[in-house]
Amino acid sequence: DAKTTQPPSMDCAEGRAANLPCNHSTISGNEYVYWYRQIHSQGPQYIIHGLKNNETNEMASLIITEDRKSSTLILPHATLRDTAVYYCIVRPDNYGQNFVFGPGTRLSVLP
Amino acid sequence: DVKVTQSSRYLVKRTGEKVFLECVQDMDHENMFWYRQDPGLGLRLIYFSYDVKMKEKGDIPEGYSVSREKKERFSLILESASTNQTSMYLCASSSLPGPLKTGELFFGEGSRLTVL
């Protein structure tokens, strides 16, 4: 499975956009990019995923570079409740494959 | 609302006891997973299953076994609990990715096990 690299921590001011980068330079053609977040003492929560095209949902936007070697998760208007650890994962689209969670990025949204 | 339910939120067991952690999902998912999460080590996969009665070892299967007799239920078993198995245990399930499915992981709330 392709490995991902994320900064260990980031700060963001409340109300501003939070842009969380992820490097996945060894990604292969059938691998999706998934983003999850984990708020303290809870199980991780799905945010968004994509293959090639940029994606947007009610929580966030996902921007994937044309060569697919990196992506950025964007929280357009961060709130204090967005303080969490964010995980970027690549996952092959084949049967039974698991998600490998790295250490993620600890995002602190500051008032 | 989709749901993954873990039987116990908090457990305290003694060294050598047999421990069962139960997980049930109501989404008819094919895949189910058991992770443990420890400070500084992130989530590590113990076992996963992609079908009834099927199981695959994850990254850290030693000291654990699993059972999947029904599609909706995936049990993690510690045959003889040890203090180094004190951890947060997270169960998850997923469907296969496809046009109508995201293949995302749905997690339970976790079971915090303390082995004394």
GROMACS .gro file of C-alpha atoms in nm, chain B residues 20 33 38 46 51 61 67 74 76-77 100 108-109 114 116:
model
   15
  131PHE     CA    1  -1.425  -1.124   2.463
  144PHE     CA    2  -1.182  -0.485   1.140
  149ASP     CA    3  -0.216   0.344   2.194
  157ILE     CA    4  -0.506  -0.660   1.469
  162ASP     CA    5  -1.656  -1.260   0.483
  172PRO     CA    6  -0.220  -1.039   1.567
  178SER     CA    7  -1.443  -1.507   1.527
  185PHE     CA    8  -1.701  -0.981   1.468
  187LEU     CA    9  -1.201  -1.019   1.930
  188ILE     CA   10  -1.070  -1.271   2.182
  211LEU     CA   11  -2.319   0.322  -0.496
  219GLY     CA   12  -1.758   0.200   1.691
  220GLU     CA   13  -1.708   0.413   2.000
  225THR     CA   14  -0.743  -0.230   3.140
  227LEU     CA   15  -0.434  -0.554   3.595
   0.00000   0.00000   0.00000
